Amino acid sequence: IERYAEVVSEIARAMAASKSSSNNPAHSLLFRNTDNMDFQEQVNFYTDVKNALLKNKDTVNAAFANSTISGMYEKKGLPERSWPYMMENVTLTKHQGNLSNHIIYTKAVVRLLTKSGRYDEALKTTDYLFRLNDSAANLLQLEKLLELLLIILKFLQLI
């Protein structure tokens, strides 16, 4: 499992450096065929992979493993078993510096909580999601303002 987790991390780095992963044979390794395993074996496998990735401090791919498990439960019509994995992803991505992943996982939690009939929790999470979206918008405005400031500073140096 630990070697598989290392390979997943290596492949993810290679895929990020590559413009297209669709023709990359390493891409198929990332998505190991688990069809010959029963459901619980698949869950155990991806849980072990997630734990090995976390041990290596690879939270991005650990969250991907969690998403896989969550999707498996959701596909089986078990959103109440699915949402805790996405909630863990929200926690994993909170301080990772990747606001977009954090927002994506938070949206998934809202959807799964709603499917599970946990409306109060879904409402609270939706409120948190609105605050996240506001933060993302503020960061985008700040980035644009900084770009404009740099342009102005460069212009002033030319005078």
Coordinates of N, CA and C in Angstrom, one line a residue:
I1 N 0.8 -1.2 0.0 CA 0.0 0.0 0.0 C 0.9 1.2 0.0
E2 N 1.9 1.3 0.8 CA 2.8 2.4 0.9 C 3.4 2.7 -0.4
R3 N 3.9 1.6 -1.1 CA 4.5 1.8 -2.4 C 3.5 2.3 -3.4
Y4 N 2.2 1.8 -3.4 CA 1.2 2.3 -4.2 C 0.9 3.8 -4.0
A5 N 0.9 4.2 -2.7 CA 0.7 5.6 -2.4 C 1.9 6.5 -3.0
E6 N 3.1 6.0 -2.9 CA 4.2 6.7 -3.5 C 4.1 6.8 -5.0
V7 N 3.7 5.8 -5.6 CA 3.5 5.8 -7.1 C 2.4 6.8 -7.4
V8 N 1.3 6.8 -6.7 CA 0.2 7.7 -6.9 C 0.7 9.2 -6.9
S9 N 1.5 9.5 -5.8 CA 2.1 10.8 -5.7 C 3.0 11.1 -6.9
E10 N 3.9 10.2 -7.3 CA 4.8 10.4 -8.4 C 4.0 10.6 -9.7
I11 N 3.0 9.8 -9.9 CA 2.2 10.0 -11.1 C 1.5 11.3 -11.2
A12 N 0.9 11.7 -10.0 CA 0.2 12.9 -9.9 C 1.1 14.1 -10.3
R13 N 2.4 14.0 -9.8 CA 3.3 15.1 -10.1 C 3.7 15.1 -11.6
A14 N 3.8 13.9 -12.1 CA 4.1 13.8 -13.6 C 3.0 14.3 -14.4
M15 N 1.8 14.0 -14.0 CA 0.6 14.4 -14.7 C 0.4 15.9 -14.7
A16 N 0.7 16.5 -13.5 CA 0.6 17.9 -13.4 C 1.6 18.6 -14.3
A17 N 2.8 18.0 -14.5 CA 3.8 18.6 -15.4 C 3.5 18.4 -16.8
S18 N 2.7 17.4 -17.1 CA 2.3 17.0 -18.5 C 1.0 17.8 -18.9
K19 N 0.9 18.2 -20.2 CA -0.2 18.9 -20.6 C -1.4 18.0 -20.8
S20 N -1.2 16.7 -21.2 CA -2.3 15.8 -21.4 C -1.9 14.5 -20.8
S21 N -2.8 14.0 -19.9 CA -2.6 12.8 -19.2 C -3.4 11.6 -19.9
S22 N -4.2 12.0 -20.9 CA -5.0 10.9 -21.5 C -4.2 9.9 -22.3
N23 N -3.1 10.3 -22.8 CA -2.2 9.3 -23.5 C -1.1 8.8 -22.7
N24 N -1.0 9.2 -21.4 CA 0.0 8.8 -20.5 C -0.3 7.5 -19.9
P25 N 0.6 6.5 -20.2 CA 0.3 5.1 -19.6 C 0.3 5.1 -18.1
A26 N 1.0 6.1 -17.5 CA 1.0 6.2 -16.0 C -0.3 6.5 -15.5
H27 N -1.1 7.2 -16.3 CA -2.5 7.6 -15.9 C -3.3 6.4 -15.5
S28 N -3.2 5.3 -16.2 CA -4.0 4.1 -15.9 C -3.6 3.5 -14.6
L29 N -2.3 3.6 -14.3 CA -1.8 3.1 -13.0 C -2.4 3.8 -11.8
L30 N -2.7 5.1 -12.0 CA -3.3 5.9 -10.9 C -4.7 5.3 -10.6
F31 N -5.4 4.8 -11.6 CA -6.7 4.3 -11.4 C -6.6 2.8 -11.4
R32 N -6.1 2.2 -10.4 CA -5.9 0.7 -10.4 C -7.3 0.1 -10.5
N33 N -7.3 -1.0 -11.3 CA -8.5 -1.7 -11.5 C -8.8 -2.5 -10.2
T34 N -9.9 -2.1 -9.6 CA -10.3 -2.8 -8.3 C -11.6 -3.6 -8.6
D35 N -11.9 -3.8 -9.8 CA -13.2 -4.5 -10.1 C -13.2 -6.0 -9.6
N36 N -12.1 -6.6 -9.5 CA -12.0 -8.0 -9.0 C -12.2 -8.0 -7.4
M37 N -12.2 -6.9 -6.8 CA -12.4 -6.9 -5.3 C -13.8 -6.6 -5.0
D38 N -14.3 -7.2 -3.8 CA -15.6 -6.9 -3.4 C -15.6 -5.5 -2.8
F39 N -16.8 -4.9 -2.6 CA -17.0 -3.6 -2.2 C -16.1 -3.2 -0.9
Q40 N -16.2 -4.0 0.1 CA -15.5 -3.7 1.3 C -14.0 -3.8 1.1
E41 N -13.5 -4.7 0.3 CA -12.1 -4.8 0.0 C -11.6 -3.5 -0.7
Q42 N -12.5 -3.0 -1.6 CA -12.1 -1.7 -2.3 C -12.1 -0.6 -1.3
V43 N -13.0 -0.5 -0.4 CA -13.0 0.6 0.6 C -11.8 0.4 1.5
N44 N -11.5 -0.8 1.9 CA -10.3 -1.0 2.7 C -9.0 -0.6 2.0
F45 N -8.9 -1.0 0.7 CA -7.8 -0.7 -0.2 C -7.6 0.9 -0.2
Y46 N -8.6 1.6 -0.6 CA -8.5 3.0 -0.7 C -8.3 3.7 0.6
T47 N -8.8 3.2 1.7 CA -8.5 3.7 3.0 C -7.0 3.5 3.4
D48 N -6.5 2.4 3.1 CA -5.1 2.1 3.3 C -4.2 3.1 2.5
V49 N -4.6 3.3 1.2 CA -3.9 4.2 0.3 C -3.9 5.6 0.9
K50 N -5.1 6.0 1.3 CA -5.3 7.4 1.9 C -4.4 7.5 3.2
N51 N -4.3 6.5 4.0 CA -3.5 6.6 5.2 C -2.0 6.6 4.9
A52 N -1.6 5.9 3.9 CA -0.2 5.9 3.5 C 0.1 7.3 2.9
L53 N -0.8 7.9 2.1 CA -0.6 9.2 1.5 C -0.5 10.2 2.6
L54 N -1.4 10.1 3.6 CA -1.3 11.1 4.8 C 0.0 10.9 5.5
K55 N 0.5 9.7 5.7 CA 1.7 9.5 6.3 C 2.9 10.2 5.6
N56 N 2.7 10.3 4.3 CA 3.7 11.0 3.4 C 3.4 12.5 3.3
K57 N 2.4 13.0 4.0 CA 1.9 14.4 4.0 C 1.4 14.8 2.6
D58 N 0.9 13.8 1.9 CA 0.3 14.1 0.5 C -1.2 14.2 0.7
T59 N -1.7 15.4 1.2 CA -3.1 15.6 1.5 C -4.0 15.7 0.2
V60 N -3.4 16.2 -0.8 CA -4.2 16.3 -2.1 C -4.6 14.9 -2.6
N61 N -3.7 14.0 -2.7 CA -4.0 12.7 -3.2 C -4.8 11.8 -2.1
A62 N -4.5 12.1 -0.9 CA -5.3 11.5 0.2 C -6.8 11.9 0.1
A63 N -7.0 13.1 -0.2 CA -8.4 13.6 -0.4 C -9.0 12.9 -1.7
F64 N -8.2 12.7 -2.7 CA -8.6 12.0 -3.9 C -9.1 10.6 -3.6
A65 N -8.3 9.9 -2.7 CA -8.7 8.5 -2.3 C -10.0 8.6 -1.5
N66 N -10.1 9.6 -0.6 CA -11.3 9.7 0.1 C -12.5 10.0 -0.8
S67 N -12.3 10.8 -1.8 CA -13.4 11.1 -2.8 C -13.8 9.8 -3.5
T68 N -12.9 9.0 -3.8 CA -13.2 7.7 -4.4 C -14.1 6.8 -3.5
I69 N -13.7 6.8 -2.3 CA -14.6 6.0 -1.3 C -15.9 6.6 -1.2
S70 N -16.0 7.9 -1.1 CA -17.3 8.6 -0.9 C -18.1 8.4 -2.2
G71 N -17.5 8.4 -3.3 CA -18.3 8.2 -4.6 C -18.8 6.7 -4.6
M72 N -18.0 5.8 -4.1 CA -18.5 4.4 -4.1 C -19.7 4.3 -3.2
Y73 N -19.7 4.9 -2.1 CA -20.9 4.8 -1.2 C -22.1 5.5 -1.8
E74 N -21.8 6.7 -2.4 CA -22.9 7.4 -3.0 C -23.6 6.6 -4.2
K75 N -22.7 6.0 -4.9 CA -23.2 5.2 -6.1 C -24.1 4.0 -5.6
K76 N -23.8 3.5 -4.4 CA -24.6 2.4 -3.8 C -25.8 3.0 -3.1
G77 N -26.0 4.3 -3.2 CA -27.2 4.9 -2.6 C -27.1 5.0 -1.1
L78 N -25.9 5.2 -0.6 CA -25.6 5.3 0.8 C -25.0 6.7 1.1
P79 N -25.7 7.8 0.9 CA -25.1 9.1 1.2 C -24.7 9.3 2.6
E80 N -25.4 8.6 3.5 CA -25.1 8.8 5.0 C -23.7 8.1 5.3
R81 N -23.2 7.2 4.5 CA -21.9 6.6 4.6 C -20.9 7.4 3.8
S82 N -21.4 8.2 2.8 CA -20.5 8.9 1.9 C -20.0 10.2 2.4
W83 N -20.9 11.0 3.1 CA -20.5 12.4 3.5 C -19.4 12.5 4.4
P84 N -19.2 11.5 5.4 CA -18.1 11.7 6.3 C -16.7 11.7 5.6
Y85 N -16.6 11.0 4.5 CA -15.3 11.1 3.7 C -15.1 12.4 3.1
M86 N -16.2 13.0 2.6 CA -16.0 14.4 2.0 C -15.8 15.4 3.2
M87 N -16.4 15.2 4.3 CA -16.2 16.1 5.4 C -14.7 16.0 5.9
E88 N -14.1 14.8 5.8 CA -12.7 14.7 6.1 C -11.9 15.5 5.1
N89 N -12.3 15.5 3.8 CA -11.6 16.2 2.8 C -11.7 17.7 3.1
V90 N -12.8 18.2 3.6 CA -12.9 19.6 4.0 C -11.9 19.9 5.0
T91 N -11.7 19.1 6.0 CA -10.7 19.3 7.0 C -9.3 19.2 6.5
L92 N -9.1 18.2 5.6 CA -7.7 18.1 5.0 C -7.3 19.3 4.2
T93 N -8.3 19.9 3.5 CA -7.9 21.0 2.6 C -8.1 22.4 3.2
K94 N -8.5 22.4 4.4 CA -8.8 23.7 5.1 C -7.5 24.6 5.1
H95 N -6.4 24.0 5.5 CA -5.2 24.8 5.6 C -4.1 24.5 4.6
Q96 N -4.6 23.9 3.5 CA -3.6 23.5 2.5 C -3.3 24.6 1.5
G97 N -4.0 25.7 1.5 CA -3.7 26.8 0.6 C -4.4 26.6 -0.8
N98 N -5.3 25.6 -0.9 CA -6.0 25.4 -2.1 C -7.5 25.6 -1.9
L99 N -7.9 26.9 -2.0 CA -9.2 27.3 -1.6 C -10.2 26.6 -2.6
S100 N -9.9 26.4 -3.8 CA -10.8 25.8 -4.8 C -11.2 24.4 -4.4
N101 N -10.2 23.6 -4.0 CA -10.5 22.2 -3.6 C -11.3 22.2 -2.3
H102 N -11.0 23.1 -1.4 CA -11.8 23.3 -0.2 C -13.3 23.6 -0.5
I103 N -13.5 24.5 -1.5 CA -14.9 24.8 -1.8 C -15.6 23.6 -2.5
I104 N -14.8 22.9 -3.4 CA -15.4 21.8 -4.1 C -15.9 20.7 -3.1
Y105 N -15.0 20.4 -2.1 CA -15.4 19.4 -1.1 C -16.5 19.9 -0.2
T106 N -16.5 21.1 0.1 CA -17.6 21.7 0.9 C -18.9 21.6 0.2
K107 N -18.9 21.9 -1.1 CA -20.2 21.7 -1.9 C -20.6 20.3 -1.9
A108 N -19.7 19.3 -2.0 CA -20.1 17.9 -2.0 C -20.7 17.5 -0.7
V109 N -20.1 18.1 0.4 CA -20.7 17.8 1.7 C -22.1 18.3 1.8
V110 N -22.4 19.5 1.3 CA -23.8 20.0 1.4 C -24.7 19.1 0.6
R111 N -24.3 18.6 -0.6 CA -25.1 17.8 -1.4 C -25.4 16.4 -0.7
L112 N -24.3 15.8 -0.1 CA -24.5 14.5 0.5 C -25.3 14.6 1.9
L113 N -25.1 15.7 2.6 CA -25.9 15.9 3.8 C -27.3 16.0 3.5
T114 N -27.6 16.8 2.4 CA -29.0 16.9 1.9 C -29.6 15.6 1.5
K115 N -28.8 14.8 0.8 CA -29.3 13.5 0.4 C -29.6 12.6 1.6
S116 N -28.8 12.8 2.6 CA -28.9 12.0 3.8 C -30.0 12.5 4.8
G117 N -30.7 13.6 4.4 CA -31.7 14.1 5.2 C -31.3 14.9 6.4
R118 N -30.0 15.3 6.4 CA -29.4 16.0 7.5 C -29.5 17.5 7.1
Y119 N -30.7 18.1 7.1 CA -30.9 19.4 6.6 C -30.3 20.5 7.4
D120 N -30.3 20.4 8.7 CA -29.7 21.4 9.6 C -28.2 21.5 9.4
E121 N -27.6 20.4 9.3 CA -26.1 20.4 9.0 C -25.8 20.9 7.6
A122 N -26.7 20.5 6.7 CA -26.5 21.0 5.3 C -26.6 22.5 5.2
L123 N -27.6 23.1 6.0 CA -27.8 24.5 6.0 C -26.6 25.2 6.6
K124 N -26.1 24.7 7.7 CA -24.9 25.3 8.4 C -23.7 25.2 7.4
T125 N -23.5 24.1 6.7 CA -22.4 24.0 5.8 C -22.6 24.9 4.6
T126 N -23.8 25.1 4.2 CA -24.1 26.1 3.1 C -23.7 27.5 3.5
D127 N -24.0 27.9 4.7 CA -23.6 29.2 5.2 C -22.1 29.3 5.2
Y128 N -21.4 28.3 5.6 CA -19.9 28.2 5.6 C -19.4 28.4 4.1
L129 N -20.1 27.7 3.2 CA -19.8 27.7 1.8 C -19.9 29.1 1.2
F130 N -21.0 29.8 1.6 CA -21.1 31.2 1.2 C -20.0 32.1 1.6
R131 N -19.5 31.9 2.9 CA -18.4 32.6 3.4 C -17.1 32.3 2.6
L132 N -17.0 31.0 2.3 CA -15.8 30.6 1.5 C -15.8 31.3 0.1
N133 N -17.0 31.3 -0.5 CA -17.1 31.9 -1.8 C -16.8 33.4 -1.8
D134 N -17.2 34.1 -0.7 CA -16.9 35.5 -0.5 C -15.4 35.7 -0.3
S135 N -14.8 34.8 0.4 CA -13.3 34.8 0.6 C -12.6 34.7 -0.8
A136 N -13.1 33.7 -1.6 CA -12.5 33.5 -2.9 C -12.6 34.7 -3.8
A137 N -13.8 35.3 -3.7 CA -14.0 36.6 -4.5 C -13.1 37.7 -4.0
N138 N -13.0 37.8 -2.7 CA -12.1 38.9 -2.2 C -10.6 38.6 -2.6
L139 N -10.2 37.4 -2.5 CA -8.8 37.1 -3.0 C -8.6 37.4 -4.4
L140 N -9.6 37.1 -5.3 CA -9.5 37.4 -6.7 C -9.4 38.9 -6.9
Q141 N -10.2 39.7 -6.2 CA -10.2 41.1 -6.3 C -8.8 41.7 -5.8
L142 N -8.3 41.1 -4.8 CA -7.0 41.5 -4.2 C -5.9 41.2 -5.3
E143 N -5.9 40.1 -5.9 CA -4.9 39.7 -6.9 C -5.0 40.7 -8.1
K144 N -6.2 41.1 -8.5 CA -6.3 42.0 -9.6 C -5.8 43.4 -9.2
L145 N -6.1 43.8 -8.0 CA -5.6 45.1 -7.5 C -4.1 45.1 -7.4
L146 N -3.5 44.0 -7.0 CA -2.0 43.9 -6.9 C -1.4 44.0 -8.3
E147 N -2.1 43.3 -9.3 CA -1.6 43.4 -10.7 C -1.6 44.8 -11.2
L148 N -2.7 45.5 -10.9 CA -2.9 46.9 -11.4 C -1.8 47.8 -10.7
L149 N -1.6 47.6 -9.4 CA -0.6 48.3 -8.7 C 0.8 48.1 -9.3
L150 N 1.1 46.9 -9.7 CA 2.4 46.6 -10.3 C 2.5 47.3 -11.7
I151 N 1.4 47.4 -12.4 CA 1.4 48.1 -13.7 C 1.7 49.6 -13.5
I152 N 1.0 50.1 -12.5 CA 1.2 51.5 -12.2 C 2.6 51.8 -11.8
L153 N 3.2 51.0 -10.9 CA 4.5 51.2 -10.5 C 5.5 51.1 -11.6
K154 N 5.3 50.2 -12.5 CA 6.2 50.1 -13.7 C 6.1 51.3 -14.6
F155 N 4.8 51.8 -14.7 CA 4.6 53.0 -15.5 C 5.3 54.2 -14.9
L156 N 5.2 54.4 -13.6 CA 5.8 55.5 -12.9 C 7.3 55.5 -13.0
Q157 N 7.9 54.3 -13.1 CA 9.4 54.2 -13.2 C 9.8 54.6 -14.6
L158 N 8.9 54.6 -15.6 CA 9.2 55.0 -17.0 C 9.2 56.5 -17.1
I159 N 8.5 57.2 -16.2 CA 8.4 58.7 -16.4 C 9.7 59.4 -15.9

